Coordinates of C-alpha atoms in Angstrom, one line a residue:
M1 CA -87.3 106.5 184.7
L2 CA -83.5 106.0 184.2
P3 CA -82.3 104.9 180.8
S4 CA -81.1 101.4 180.4
K5 CA -77.6 100.5 179.5
T6 CA -78.8 99.3 176.1
Q7 CA -80.5 102.7 175.4
V8 CA -77.3 104.6 176.3
A9 CA -75.2 102.3 174.1
T10 CA -77.7 102.8 171.2
I11 CA -77.5 106.5 171.5
A12 CA -73.7 106.4 171.6
I13 CA -73.5 104.2 168.6
A14 CA -75.9 106.4 166.7
F15 CA -73.8 109.5 167.5
L16 CA -70.7 107.6 166.4
A17 CA -72.3 106.7 163.1
L18 CA -73.3 110.3 162.4
A19 CA -69.8 111.5 163.2
I20 CA -68.1 109.0 161.0
G21 CA -70.7 109.6 158.2
A22 CA -70.0 113.4 158.4
K23 CA -66.3 112.7 158.1
A24 CA -66.8 110.4 155.2
D25 CA -68.9 113.0 153.4
D26 CA -66.3 115.7 153.8
Q27 CA -65.6 116.0 150.1
P28 CA -63.9 119.2 148.9
D29 CA -66.0 121.4 146.6
C30 CA -65.7 120.8 142.9
T31 CA -64.3 117.3 143.4
V32 CA -65.8 113.8 143.3
T33 CA -64.6 110.3 144.1
H34 CA -65.8 107.5 141.7
S35 CA -64.8 103.8 141.7
G36 CA -62.0 104.6 144.1
K37 CA -60.6 107.4 141.8
F38 CA -60.5 111.0 142.7
Y39 CA -61.5 113.8 140.2
D40 CA -60.8 117.5 140.7
L41 CA -62.3 120.1 138.5
R42 CA -60.9 123.1 140.4
P43 CA -58.2 123.8 137.8
L44 CA -61.1 124.9 135.5
M45 CA -62.5 127.5 138.0
R46 CA -62.1 131.1 136.8
D47 CA -61.9 133.8 139.4
G48 CA -60.2 137.1 140.1
N49 CA -59.0 138.8 136.9
D50 CA -59.7 135.8 134.7
K51 CA -62.3 135.8 132.0
D52 CA -65.3 133.5 131.8
W53 CA -65.2 130.4 129.6
S54 CA -66.7 131.1 126.2
P55 CA -67.9 127.8 124.7
D56 CA -67.4 127.0 121.1
T57 CA -70.8 126.9 119.3
G58 CA -69.6 125.7 115.9
A59 CA -71.8 127.0 113.1
D60 CA -74.6 128.1 115.5
T61 CA -74.0 131.8 116.2
S62 CA -77.6 132.6 117.3
M63 CA -76.6 132.7 120.9
E64 CA -73.6 133.8 123.0
F65 CA -72.6 131.8 126.0
K66 CA -70.4 132.3 129.1
L67 CA -69.9 129.9 131.9
N68 CA -67.7 129.0 134.8
V69 CA -66.9 125.9 136.8
C70 CA -67.9 125.7 140.4
H71 CA -68.0 129.5 140.4
T72 CA -70.4 132.3 139.2
V73 CA -69.6 134.0 135.9
L74 CA -67.3 136.9 136.3
S75 CA -68.8 139.2 133.6
T76 CA -70.8 142.1 135.0
N77 CA -72.5 143.2 131.8
L78 CA -75.0 140.4 131.6
D79 CA -78.1 142.3 130.6
V80 CA -80.1 140.5 133.3
K81 CA -82.1 142.8 135.5
D82 CA -84.3 140.5 137.6
P83 CA -83.8 138.7 140.9
Q84 CA -83.0 135.5 139.0
A85 CA -79.6 137.0 138.1
D86 CA -78.1 135.9 141.4
N87 CA -75.5 133.1 141.4
I88 CA -75.4 132.7 137.7
A89 CA -72.8 130.1 136.7
S90 CA -74.0 129.7 133.1
W91 CA -75.2 132.6 131.0
G92 CA -76.5 133.0 127.5
K93 CA -77.6 136.0 125.3
R94 CA -79.9 136.0 122.3
S95 CA -80.2 139.3 120.4
T96 CA -80.1 141.9 123.2
K97 CA -81.4 140.0 126.1
G98 CA -79.4 137.9 128.6
Y99 CA -80.6 134.8 130.4
S100 CA -79.5 132.8 133.4
L101 CA -79.0 129.2 132.1
G102 CA -78.4 127.8 135.6
K103 CA -77.4 128.7 139.1
L104 CA -74.1 127.8 140.8
S105 CA -73.4 124.3 141.9
K106 CA -70.1 123.0 143.3
N107 CA -71.0 119.3 143.2
P108 CA -69.8 117.4 140.1
M109 CA -71.2 113.8 139.9
F110 CA -71.1 110.7 137.8
R111 CA -73.9 109.4 135.7
G112 CA -72.7 106.0 134.7
D113 CA -69.2 106.6 133.6
S114 CA -69.8 110.2 132.6
L115 CA -68.4 113.0 134.8
I116 CA -70.9 115.9 134.7
L117 CA -71.7 119.2 136.4
E118 CA -75.2 120.5 136.2
Y119 CA -76.5 124.0 136.8
R120 CA -80.3 124.3 137.4
N121 CA -83.0 126.9 138.2
G122 CA -82.0 129.5 135.6
H123 CA -84.6 131.8 133.9
D124 CA -88.0 130.5 133.0
C125 CA -88.2 128.5 129.9
P126 CA -90.3 130.1 127.1
N127 CA -93.9 129.0 126.8
T128 CA -94.0 127.0 130.0
N129 CA -95.9 129.4 132.3
S130 CA -92.8 129.6 134.6
I131 CA -93.1 125.9 135.3
N132 CA -89.7 124.8 133.8
K133 CA -86.4 126.6 134.3
R134 CA -83.4 126.8 132.0
S135 CA -80.5 124.5 132.9
T136 CA -77.0 123.6 131.7
L137 CA -75.3 120.3 131.7
I138 CA -71.5 120.0 131.1
R139 CA -70.0 116.6 130.4
F140 CA -66.3 116.4 131.1
I141 CA -64.0 113.9 129.2
C142 CA -60.5 113.1 130.2
D143 CA -58.2 114.2 127.4
N144 CA -54.5 115.0 127.9
S145 CA -54.0 115.8 124.2
V146 CA -55.8 119.1 124.2
S147 CA -54.1 122.5 124.5
G148 CA -54.1 123.8 128.1
Q149 CA -57.4 122.9 129.8
G150 CA -59.3 122.6 126.5
N151 CA -62.6 124.5 126.0
P152 CA -66.3 123.6 126.3
Y153 CA -68.2 122.9 123.1
L154 CA -72.0 123.3 122.6
L155 CA -73.4 119.9 121.8
S156 CA -77.1 120.6 121.8
N157 CA -79.6 123.3 122.4
A158 CA -83.1 121.9 122.9
E159 CA -85.8 123.2 120.6
D160 CA -87.6 124.7 123.5
D161 CA -84.6 126.9 124.3
C162 CA -84.5 125.5 127.8
N163 CA -81.8 122.9 128.2
Y164 CA -78.2 123.3 127.1
W165 CA -75.6 120.5 126.8
F166 CA -71.9 121.1 126.6
E167 CA -69.0 118.7 126.2
W168 CA -65.5 119.5 127.6
R169 CA -62.4 117.5 126.8
T170 CA -59.8 118.5 129.4
P171 CA -56.9 117.0 131.5
A172 CA -58.8 118.2 134.6
A173 CA -61.3 115.4 134.0
C174 CA -58.6 112.8 134.5
P175 CA -58.3 111.1 137.9
V176 CA -55.6 112.5 140.1
E177 CA -54.0 111.5 143.4
K178 CA -55.8 112.8 146.4
T179 CA -53.4 114.7 148.6
S180 CA -53.8 116.8 151.8
G181 CA -54.4 120.5 151.4
G182 CA -55.7 122.4 148.4
G183 CA -54.7 122.7 144.8
G184 CA -54.6 119.6 142.7
G185 CA -55.8 117.0 145.3
G186 CA -57.5 118.2 148.4
G187 CA -58.9 116.3 151.3
G188 CA -57.2 114.4 154.1
S189 CA -54.9 111.4 154.0
G190 CA -56.2 107.9 154.9
G191 CA -54.1 108.0 158.1
G192 CA -55.7 111.2 159.2
V193 CA -59.2 109.9 158.6
F194 CA -58.4 106.7 160.5
G195 CA -57.0 108.7 163.4
T196 CA -60.1 110.9 163.5
I197 CA -62.4 107.9 163.6
V198 CA -60.3 106.3 166.4
G199 CA -60.5 109.5 168.3
I200 CA -64.2 109.7 167.9
V201 CA -64.6 106.1 169.1
I202 CA -62.6 106.9 172.2
L203 CA -64.5 110.1 172.8
V204 CA -67.9 108.3 172.5
Y205 CA -66.7 105.5 174.7
I206 CA -65.6 107.8 177.5
A207 CA -68.5 110.3 177.2
G208 CA -71.2 107.5 176.9
G209 CA -69.7 105.5 179.8
V210 CA -69.4 108.6 182.1
A211 CA -73.0 109.6 181.3
Y212 CA -74.3 106.1 182.0
N213 CA -72.4 105.6 185.3
R214 CA -73.3 109.1 186.5
I215 CA -77.0 108.8 185.7
V216 CA -77.7 105.1 186.3
H217 CA -75.2 104.3 189.1
N218 CA -75.0 107.8 190.6
A219 CA -71.2 107.4 190.4
R220 CA -68.9 110.3 191.1
G221 CA -65.2 111.1 190.7
L222 CA -63.0 108.5 189.0
K223 CA -65.6 105.9 189.4
Q224 CA -67.6 107.6 186.5
I225 CA -65.0 106.3 184.1
P226 CA -66.4 103.3 182.2
N227 CA -65.0 100.0 183.5
Y228 CA -63.1 101.9 186.1
K229 CA -62.2 98.7 188.1
A230 CA -60.8 96.9 185.1
W231 CA -58.7 100.0 184.1
A232 CA -57.4 100.3 187.7
E233 CA -56.4 96.7 187.8
A234 CA -54.7 97.0 184.4
F235 CA -52.8 100.1 185.7
D236 CA -51.7 98.2 188.8
F237 CA -50.5 95.3 186.7
I238 CA -48.5 97.5 184.4
K239 CA -47.0 99.3 187.4
D240 CA -46.0 96.0 189.0
M241 CA -44.4 94.8 185.7
V242 CA -42.5 98.0 185.4
F243 CA -41.1 97.6 188.9
I244 CA -40.1 94.0 188.2
L245 CA -38.3 94.9 185.0
I246 CA -36.5 97.8 186.7
S247 CA -35.3 95.5 189.5
K248 CA -34.2 92.9 187.0
C249 CA -32.3 95.3 184.8
Y250 CA -30.8 97.5 187.5
R251 CA -29.5 95.1 190.3
P252 CA -27.2 96.9 192.8
R253 CA -23.6 95.7 192.6
R254 CA -22.4 93.7 195.7
T255 CA -19.5 95.3 197.5
Q256 CA -19.1 92.9 200.5
T257 CA -16.1 90.5 200.3
Y258 CA -15.3 87.5 202.4
H259 CA -11.8 86.7 203.8
N260 CA -10.2 83.7 205.6
L261 CA -12.8 81.2 204.5
P262 CA -11.7 77.5 205.0
V263 CA -10.4 75.8 201.9
D264 CA -11.7 72.4 200.7
S265 CA -9.1 70.4 202.6
E266 CA -9.9 72.0 205.9
I267 CA -13.6 71.5 205.3
N268 CA -13.0 67.7 204.7
T269 CA -10.9 67.5 207.9
L270 CA -13.7 69.1 209.9
I271 CA -16.2 66.6 208.5
D272 CA -13.9 63.6 209.3
D273 CA -13.4 64.8 212.9
F274 CA -17.2 65.2 213.3
E275 CA -17.8 61.7 212.1
D276 CA -15.2 60.2 214.5
D277 CA -16.7 61.9 217.5
E278 CA -20.1 60.4 216.7
V279 CA -18.6 56.9 216.6

């Protein structure tokens, strides 16, 4: 049984919606858009020969911390020797034993008006029979008054030694202009996104129409093009208009001249003679 035109149109629209949705969700790693404003935490990312961020713990010196932003920690001497050591983005050490406090995530988000980055699925929390995992939550606050990019500060360490909360005042948490390419902005321009959507619409229109005409009407050649007759008539109309405009704008100059034509007095005499003959 051949698909109906409505079914083909539905499939085409669904494909278009998925394509546009995929383009809309194309958010660069370590960035987020909230209330029409763009936030980019990539300046806080440490890599290469950099050192990990060492949060300020205040008077609490019972545990050492290292963390990174949208990247795994760079230190290799973590004293972690089990499979859970992979993709560690937040690390802590108590006495002589190191722990994963959360695995890598590159997706900051907003909770209310708070910009946060969360690392989950670290080592097992103590006394939970491996049910709960250690986690890290970093809250970023826009602050242009700090030196450099600021530094994370330990806010709270839950009594069960399982969840860790940090606060980070930094200029990187302030909204920035979204530009094309990498670095401070990232992402495509509005014109580029619009052009992509228009291109997808045209592609779906042509592909869906060709498929429908080929399957349902058994069309071949140019007649597979959707609304072929209308497009052909439009082309003929445009072609005729072009020819008319060319003929109007580029008239050939007349070179023929006329000599020995009768003047007005001679014409009047001829008319009088003709009238006298009739009388």
